[in-house]
Short mmCIF file of C-alpha atoms (C1' of nucleotides) and ligand atoms in Angstrom, two decimals:
data_model
loop_
_atom_site.label_atom_id
_atom_site.label_comp_id
_atom_site.label_asym_id
_atom_site.label_seq_id
_atom_site.Cartn_x
_atom_site.Cartn_y
_atom_site.Cartn_z
CA UNK A 1 55.01 73.74 -86.08
CA UNK A 2 56.43 77.13 -86.92
CA UNK A 3 59.96 78.33 -86.31
CA UNK A 4 60.01 80.16 -83.01
CA UNK A 5 62.67 81.41 -80.62
CA UNK A 6 64.69 83.45 -83.07
CA UNK A 7 63.49 86.67 -84.60
CA UNK A 8 65.25 88.75 -87.22
CA UNK A 9 63.84 92.25 -87.53
CA UNK A 10 63.70 94.27 -90.73
CA UNK A 11 66.38 96.50 -89.28
CA UNK A 12 68.74 93.55 -89.27
CA UNK A 13 68.93 93.21 -85.53
CA UNK A 14 68.86 89.73 -84.07
CA UNK A 15 66.96 89.14 -80.89
CA UNK A 16 66.56 86.16 -78.61
CA UNK A 17 62.98 85.52 -77.66
CA UNK A 18 62.34 83.81 -74.37
CA UNK A 19 59.85 80.99 -74.33
CA UNK A 20 56.99 82.74 -76.14
CA UNK A 21 54.60 83.07 -73.22
CA UNK A 22 50.94 83.30 -73.96
CA UNK A 23 49.09 86.50 -73.29
CA UNK A 24 47.00 86.83 -70.16
CA UNK A 25 43.48 87.64 -71.25
CA UNK A 26 40.34 88.17 -69.23
CA UNK A 27 38.63 85.37 -71.14
CA UNK A 28 41.39 82.94 -70.31
CA UNK A 29 41.12 83.83 -66.65
CA UNK A 30 37.35 83.52 -66.70
CA UNK A 31 37.42 80.06 -68.25
CA UNK A 32 40.06 78.88 -65.82
CA UNK A 33 38.19 80.20 -62.81
CA UNK A 34 34.84 78.71 -63.82
CA UNK A 35 36.52 75.38 -64.39
CA UNK A 36 38.25 75.62 -61.03
CA UNK A 37 35.00 76.42 -59.21
CA UNK A 38 33.12 73.45 -60.65
CA UNK A 39 33.34 70.41 -58.39
CA UNK A 40 33.34 67.69 -61.02
CA UNK A 41 33.69 67.26 -64.75
CA UNK A 42 31.84 69.72 -66.94
CA UNK A 43 31.52 70.10 -70.68
CA UNK A 44 32.73 73.01 -72.78
CA UNK A 45 29.12 73.94 -73.35
CA UNK A 46 28.42 73.94 -69.62
CA UNK A 47 31.29 76.31 -69.05
CA UNK A 48 30.20 78.53 -71.90
CA UNK A 49 26.72 78.72 -70.38
CA UNK A 50 28.08 79.39 -66.89
CA UNK A 51 30.15 82.29 -68.18
CA UNK A 52 27.13 83.76 -69.90
CA UNK A 53 25.13 83.53 -66.66
CA UNK A 54 27.96 85.19 -64.76
CA UNK A 55 27.46 88.13 -67.07
CA UNK A 56 30.87 87.80 -68.67
CA UNK A 57 30.16 85.90 -71.88
CA UNK A 58 33.10 84.35 -73.72
CA UNK A 59 32.96 83.09 -77.29
CA UNK A 60 32.44 79.35 -77.59
CA UNK A 61 35.53 78.94 -79.76
CA UNK A 62 37.52 80.70 -77.10
CA UNK A 63 36.21 78.41 -74.39
CA UNK A 64 37.31 75.40 -76.44
CA UNK A 65 40.70 76.93 -77.13
CA UNK A 66 41.39 77.57 -73.45
CA UNK A 67 40.22 74.17 -72.35
CA UNK A 68 42.54 72.55 -74.87
CA UNK A 69 45.36 74.71 -73.72
CA UNK A 70 44.74 73.90 -70.07
CA UNK A 71 44.78 70.22 -70.91
CA UNK A 72 48.09 70.59 -72.74
CA UNK A 73 49.52 72.37 -69.72
CA UNK A 74 48.34 69.54 -67.52
CA UNK A 75 46.13 71.93 -65.57
CA UNK A 76 42.98 70.08 -66.61
CA UNK A 77 41.88 66.52 -67.30
CA UNK A 78 39.59 65.49 -70.12
CA UNK A 79 37.51 62.41 -70.25
CA UNK A 80 34.95 61.42 -72.83
CA UNK A 81 31.61 61.13 -71.11
CA UNK A 82 29.78 57.87 -71.86
CA UNK A 83 27.73 59.68 -74.51
CA UNK A 84 30.84 60.90 -76.28
CA UNK A 85 30.95 64.48 -75.04
CA UNK A 86 34.31 65.72 -73.81
CA UNK A 87 34.25 66.82 -70.18
CA UNK A 88 36.88 68.79 -68.35
CA UNK A 89 37.99 69.12 -64.76
CA UNK A 90 40.46 71.47 -63.18
CA UNK A 91 43.60 69.98 -61.61
CA UNK A 92 45.43 72.42 -59.39
CA UNK A 93 48.84 73.42 -60.72
CA UNK A 94 50.41 71.09 -58.20
CA UNK A 95 48.16 68.12 -58.81
CA UNK A 96 49.59 67.51 -62.24
CA UNK A 97 50.87 64.04 -61.37
CA UNK A 98 49.42 61.01 -63.11
CA UNK A 99 46.16 59.91 -61.53
CA UNK A 100 42.73 58.50 -62.24
CA UNK A 101 39.15 59.36 -61.30
CA UNK A 102 36.12 58.08 -59.49
CA UNK A 103 33.24 60.02 -61.04
CA UNK A 104 29.60 60.32 -60.01
CA UNK A 105 27.43 59.59 -63.00
CA UNK A 106 24.67 61.87 -61.70
CA UNK A 107 26.36 65.02 -60.42
CA UNK A 108 29.87 64.75 -61.83
CA UNK A 109 31.49 64.91 -58.40
CA UNK A 110 34.97 63.49 -58.69
CA UNK A 111 37.49 61.89 -56.40
CA UNK A 112 41.07 61.69 -57.58
CA UNK A 113 42.68 58.33 -57.21
CA UNK A 114 46.22 57.12 -57.50
CA UNK A 115 47.33 53.53 -57.25
CA UNK A 116 50.80 52.25 -57.71
CA UNK A 117 49.39 48.75 -58.17
CA UNK A 118 47.40 49.72 -61.25
CA UNK A 119 50.33 51.45 -62.88
CA UNK A 120 52.52 48.43 -62.39
CA UNK A 121 49.80 46.10 -63.62
CA UNK A 122 49.38 48.11 -66.84
CA UNK A 123 53.11 48.07 -67.44
CA UNK A 124 53.33 44.33 -66.80
CA UNK A 125 50.51 43.51 -69.18
CA UNK A 126 52.11 45.62 -71.88
CA UNK A 127 55.52 44.01 -71.56
CA UNK A 128 53.95 40.57 -71.46
CA UNK A 129 52.44 41.17 -74.92
CA UNK A 130 55.50 43.09 -76.09
CA UNK A 131 53.84 46.48 -76.50
CA UNK A 132 55.80 49.72 -76.07
CA UNK A 133 54.96 53.44 -75.65
CA UNK A 134 52.31 52.33 -73.25
CA UNK A 135 49.61 54.61 -71.97
CA UNK A 136 46.35 53.81 -70.24
CA UNK A 137 42.97 55.11 -69.20
CA UNK A 138 41.27 54.03 -66.01
CA UNK A 139 38.03 55.66 -64.92
CA UNK A 140 35.51 54.45 -62.38
CA UNK A 141 31.89 55.60 -62.59
CA UNK A 142 29.22 55.24 -59.96
CA UNK A 143 26.65 57.08 -57.88
CA UNK A 144 27.89 59.05 -54.93
CA UNK A 145 26.23 58.86 -51.51
CA UNK A 146 24.41 62.22 -51.70
CA UNK A 147 22.99 61.43 -55.13
CA UNK A 148 21.85 58.00 -53.98
CA UNK A 149 20.02 59.59 -51.05
CA UNK A 150 18.30 62.07 -53.37
CA UNK A 151 17.20 59.28 -55.66
CA UNK A 152 15.71 57.39 -52.72
CA UNK A 153 13.66 60.39 -51.62
CA UNK A 154 12.26 60.84 -55.08
CA UNK A 155 11.28 57.18 -55.13
CA UNK A 156 9.30 57.68 -51.92
CA UNK A 157 7.37 60.66 -53.32
CA UNK A 158 5.75 58.40 -55.86
CA UNK B 1 10.74 49.34 -72.33
CA UNK B 2 7.59 47.93 -73.92
CA UNK B 3 5.47 45.12 -72.59
CA UNK B 4 6.68 41.91 -74.10
CA UNK B 5 6.16 38.25 -73.49
CA UNK B 6 2.37 38.18 -73.42
CA UNK B 7 0.20 38.65 -76.48
CA UNK B 8 -3.58 38.78 -76.57
CA UNK B 9 -4.92 38.26 -80.08
CA UNK B 10 -8.07 39.85 -81.48
CA UNK B 11 -9.70 36.43 -81.39
CA UNK B 12 -9.39 36.48 -77.65
CA UNK B 13 -6.82 33.71 -77.49
CA UNK B 14 -4.02 34.16 -75.07
CA UNK B 15 -0.60 33.05 -76.13
CA UNK B 16 2.74 32.80 -74.44
CA UNK B 17 5.52 34.21 -76.50
CA UNK B 18 8.92 32.77 -75.96
CA UNK B 19 11.74 35.24 -75.56
CA UNK B 20 10.87 37.41 -78.55
CA UNK B 21 13.84 36.51 -80.70
CA UNK B 22 14.96 39.00 -83.27
CA UNK B 23 14.62 38.25 -86.92
CA UNK B 24 17.65 37.06 -88.81
CA UNK B 25 18.21 39.54 -91.61
CA UNK B 26 20.90 39.62 -94.25
CA UNK B 27 21.96 43.06 -93.05
CA UNK B 28 22.42 41.87 -89.52
CA UNK B 29 24.57 38.98 -90.71
CA UNK B 30 26.62 41.26 -92.92
CA UNK B 31 27.38 43.71 -90.15
CA UNK B 32 28.29 40.95 -87.75
CA UNK B 33 30.60 39.26 -90.24
CA UNK B 34 32.40 42.45 -91.22
CA UNK B 35 32.91 43.26 -87.57
CA UNK B 36 34.18 39.77 -86.89
CA UNK B 37 36.66 39.93 -89.76
CA UNK B 38 38.22 43.18 -88.60
CA UNK B 39 41.22 42.60 -86.35
CA UNK B 40 40.90 45.60 -84.06
CA UNK B 41 38.39 48.31 -83.23
CA UNK B 42 36.54 49.94 -86.10
CA UNK B 43 33.99 52.70 -86.29
CA UNK B 44 30.42 52.44 -87.51
CA UNK B 45 31.41 54.52 -90.51
CA UNK B 46 34.27 52.15 -91.31
CA UNK B 47 31.93 49.20 -91.26
CA UNK B 48 29.39 51.01 -93.38
CA UNK B 49 32.12 51.76 -95.95
CA UNK B 50 33.41 48.19 -95.87
CA UNK B 51 29.95 46.82 -96.58
CA UNK B 52 29.57 49.19 -99.49
CA UNK B 53 32.88 48.03 -100.92
CA UNK B 54 31.86 44.41 -100.51
CA UNK B 55 28.99 45.20 -102.83
CA UNK B 56 26.32 44.61 -100.21
CA UNK B 57 25.55 48.09 -98.95
CA UNK B 58 23.61 48.43 -95.72
CA UNK B 59 21.95 51.60 -94.52
CA UNK B 60 23.97 53.60 -92.04
CA UNK B 61 21.11 53.61 -89.56
CA UNK B 62 20.97 49.86 -89.80
CA UNK B 63 24.68 49.54 -89.17
CA UNK B 64 24.32 51.62 -86.02
CA UNK B 65 21.31 49.63 -84.89
CA UNK B 66 23.10 46.31 -85.22
CA UNK B 67 26.25 47.53 -83.52
CA UNK B 68 24.18 48.73 -80.59
CA UNK B 69 22.38 45.46 -80.45
CA UNK B 70 25.61 43.47 -80.56
CA UNK B 71 26.94 45.54 -77.70
CA UNK B 72 23.82 44.88 -75.66
CA UNK B 73 24.19 41.18 -76.32
CA UNK B 74 27.77 41.36 -75.14
CA UNK B 75 28.97 40.21 -78.56
CA UNK B 76 30.85 43.43 -79.16
CA UNK B 77 32.79 45.99 -77.16
CA UNK B 78 32.62 49.74 -77.63
CA UNK B 79 35.26 52.21 -76.68
CA UNK B 80 35.41 55.90 -77.42
CA UNK B 81 38.42 56.59 -79.59
CA UNK B 82 40.60 59.43 -78.32
CA UNK B 83 38.87 61.81 -80.72
CA UNK B 84 35.45 60.88 -79.41
CA UNK B 85 34.29 58.48 -82.11
CA UNK B 86 32.74 55.24 -80.94
CA UNK B 87 34.65 52.17 -82.12
CA UNK B 88 33.50 48.58 -82.01
CA UNK B 89 35.16 45.22 -81.80
CA UNK B 90 33.75 41.73 -82.10
CA UNK B 91 33.91 39.45 -79.10
CA UNK B 92 33.24 35.82 -79.91
CA UNK B 93 29.95 34.50 -78.50
CA UNK B 94 31.85 32.76 -75.77
CA UNK B 95 34.08 35.65 -74.77
CA UNK B 96 31.20 37.60 -73.30
CA UNK B 97 32.74 37.83 -69.83
CA UNK B 98 33.90 41.15 -68.47
CA UNK B 99 37.34 42.07 -69.74
CA UNK B 100 39.57 44.89 -70.88
CA UNK B 101 41.84 45.62 -73.85
CA UNK B 102 45.40 46.23 -74.82
CA UNK B 103 45.15 48.11 -78.11
CA UNK B 104 47.83 49.00 -80.66
CA UNK B 105 47.60 52.69 -81.43
CA UNK B 106 48.96 52.14 -84.96
CA UNK B 107 47.20 49.09 -86.35
CA UNK B 108 44.36 48.58 -83.89
CA UNK B 109 45.44 45.05 -83.06
CA UNK B 110 43.87 44.12 -79.75
CA UNK B 111 44.62 41.68 -76.97
CA UNK B 112 41.87 40.87 -74.51
CA UNK B 113 42.85 41.08 -70.90
CA UNK B 114 41.21 40.00 -67.69
CA UNK B 115 42.47 40.65 -64.20
CA UNK B 116 40.73 39.79 -61.01
CA UNK B 117 42.99 42.20 -59.18
CA UNK B 118 41.77 45.22 -61.12
CA UNK B 119 38.14 44.38 -60.63
CA UNK B 120 38.62 44.05 -56.91
CA UNK B 121 40.64 47.26 -56.79
CA UNK B 122 37.88 49.20 -58.56
CA UNK B 123 35.28 47.82 -56.20
CA UNK B 124 37.39 48.65 -53.16
CA UNK B 125 37.99 52.23 -54.24
CA UNK B 126 34.28 52.69 -54.86
CA UNK B 127 33.24 51.37 -51.47
CA UNK B 128 35.93 53.40 -49.78
CA UNK B 129 34.34 56.60 -51.13
CA UNK B 130 30.81 55.25 -50.67
CA UNK B 131 29.88 55.10 -54.37
CA UNK B 132 27.39 52.52 -55.64
CA UNK B 133 26.33 51.15 -59.04
CA UNK B 134 29.97 51.05 -59.89
CA UNK B 135 31.28 50.51 -63.36
CA UNK B 136 34.71 51.12 -64.82
CA UNK B 137 36.69 51.49 -67.99
CA UNK B 138 40.27 50.30 -68.29
CA UNK B 139 42.07 50.43 -71.61
CA UNK B 140 45.76 50.20 -72.35
CA UNK B 141 47.19 51.70 -75.51
CA UNK B 142 50.61 51.11 -76.97
CA UNK B 143 52.56 50.06 -80.03
CA UNK B 144 52.69 46.38 -80.83
CA UNK B 145 55.94 44.60 -81.75
CA UNK B 146 55.24 44.35 -85.52
CA UNK B 147 54.35 48.03 -85.76
CA UNK B 148 57.44 49.00 -83.80
CA UNK B 149 59.59 47.02 -86.22
CA UNK B 150 57.97 48.73 -89.21
CA UNK B 151 58.58 52.12 -87.66
CA UNK B 152 62.26 51.27 -87.14
CA UNK B 153 62.71 50.28 -90.79
CA UNK B 154 61.19 53.53 -91.96
CA UNK B 155 63.55 55.43 -89.68
CA UNK B 156 66.53 53.69 -91.32
CA UNK B 157 65.41 54.63 -94.82
CA UNK B 158 65.87 58.28 -93.98
"C1'" DA C 1 52.12 107.16 -72.01
"C1'" DC C 2 52.31 106.01 -77.11
"C1'" DT C 3 52.94 102.66 -80.95
"C1'" DG C 4 53.28 98.49 -83.62
"C1'" DC C 5 53.11 93.79 -83.90
"C1'" DT C 6 50.41 89.94 -83.64
"C1'" DA C 7 48.22 86.60 -80.33
"C1'" DA C 8 43.79 86.08 -78.99
"C1'" DC C 9 38.79 86.97 -79.80
"C1'" DG C 10 34.24 85.83 -81.41
"C1'" DA C 11 30.41 85.57 -84.70
"C1'" DC C 12 29.23 82.58 -88.07
"C1'" DA C 13 29.83 78.88 -91.31
"C1'" DA C 14 31.05 74.28 -91.87
"C1'" DT C 15 31.89 69.46 -90.58
"C1'" DC C 16 30.63 65.17 -88.93
"C1'" DA C 17 29.21 61.40 -86.03
"C1'" DC C 18 25.00 59.99 -84.70
"C1'" DT C 19 19.83 59.94 -84.11
"C1'" DC C 20 14.94 60.49 -85.82
"C1'" DC C 21 11.29 59.75 -88.82
"C1'" DC C 22 8.34 57.11 -91.56
"C1'" DA C 23 6.83 54.82 -95.78
"C1'" DC C 24 8.16 50.50 -97.35
"C1'" DT C 25 9.91 45.53 -97.23
"C1'" DA C 26 10.72 41.05 -95.93
"C1'" DA C 27 11.08 37.32 -91.94
"C1'" DC C 28 8.48 33.85 -90.10
"C1'" DG C 29 4.72 31.71 -87.22
"C1'" DA C 30 0.15 30.22 -87.99
"C1'" DT D 1 0.34 31.18 -98.61
"C1'" DC D 2 -0.94 35.15 -95.55
"C1'" DG D 3 -0.86 38.63 -92.02
"C1'" DT D 4 1.61 40.82 -88.71
"C1'" DT D 5 5.11 43.71 -87.66
"C1'" DA D 6 10.26 43.84 -86.87
"C1'" DG D 7 13.50 45.54 -89.56
"C1'" DT D 8 15.21 48.63 -93.32
"C1'" DG D 9 17.12 52.91 -95.39
"C1'" DG D 10 17.27 57.53 -97.25
"C1'" DG D 11 16.98 61.81 -95.86
"C1'" DA D 12 16.31 65.39 -92.59
"C1'" DG D 13 17.65 66.91 -88.02
"C1'" DT D 14 20.78 67.40 -83.87
"C1'" DG D 15 24.47 68.92 -81.36
"C1'" DA D 16 29.26 68.99 -80.31
"C1'" DT D 17 33.47 70.55 -82.11
"C1'" DT D 18 36.44 72.90 -85.56
"C1'" DG D 19 37.60 76.37 -89.21
"C1'" DT D 20 37.58 81.13 -91.01
"C1'" DC D 21 38.82 85.65 -90.86
"C1'" DG D 22 38.12 90.50 -89.84
"C1'" DT D 23 38.50 92.88 -85.38
"C1'" DT D 24 40.41 93.65 -80.69
"C1'" DA D 25 43.59 94.13 -77.19
"C1'" DG D 26 48.13 92.30 -74.58
"C1'" DC D 27 52.54 93.80 -74.11
"C1'" DA D 28 57.48 94.70 -75.56
"C1'" DG D 29 59.98 98.38 -77.15
"C1'" DT D 30 60.50 103.49 -77.36
MN1 MN E 201 47.16 55.45 -64.13
MN1 MN E 202 36.66 42.49 -76.02
ZN1 ZN E 203 26.73 62.52 -57.28
ZN1 ZN E 204 50.19 47.46 -84.22
#
DNA sequence: ACTGCTAACGACAATCACTCCCACTAACGA
DNA sequence: TCGTTAGTGGGAGTGATTGTCGTTAGCAGT
């Protein structure tokens, strides 16, 4: 971590720098908007492809950088898909409270879930075994109603 | 999935094959024992390295194959480490019931946890949103008492 | 509006966990 | 002991993610 917040110029002047805000770039906006449009979780590669289709291609590295940054800001969630790929989902600026997800395995559609009971349970378990700095992951996967219906139709075609 | 259980020989005899049991190989035993010795979760690469150190090297592919197989048998758990690497942990033959983990972030020490309440909660949430084929992951991470103590001592040395 | 500083880009190389492939080996029932 | 074939392993291949570094473009200051 570099030393920020205080800058001494070659002329000897001393200036106070406000919280060094990050620059607003078109690429950053594009990534954010694509992520926000997607209904469920999508991978960095998905987003990269979507941007290319939209006719405003953004470098893959840049996509990764912005996704990371959004996660740090709490504006996006990451979960590791079952096959180990990181997938991201936009969380409105306001929705940054702690929560969990109910994710459709087929289409990625996601419902946000909060449950006081689970939080308390996790804390209780931890204190029971004398663990501290506790954190937890809770994700529920399944097949949503629309996807189930689609699957049924396909089965009939056979 | 291939057709198993019935074998017709070239001589025309028909034979019933019992559950096609897998062969007991030295490699399989080695992988299982290394996994069983490890206290917490370890990666395939870790296990591969450990075997090499022990002087009985096993091919990396083989390590992966056996870990997968152990998982399918319910004799091992997999979780994706925060950085996306799959990590495995031995679960005694008997412990094959559904359960979750309380894992020390520092040393990997793991406590197995079961909670009827959580299972029911997950099921309820799923039915509430009309999801089927439900599955869930619940992991709690923290710092165990011994590791916390160690950290404190180091802090004092400064 | 013009300028300088430097954060942010992006093409490409590099890493790395994991999977495939396939000739070869060894477990084990007959 | 023998034949069948599951199991092995080295090496090549895959695909996501990260690192590099010369170039581009926000934006604060003038
Ligand atoms: Mn929670
Ligand atoms: Mn377990
Ligand atoms: Zn769905
Ligand atoms: Zn510990």
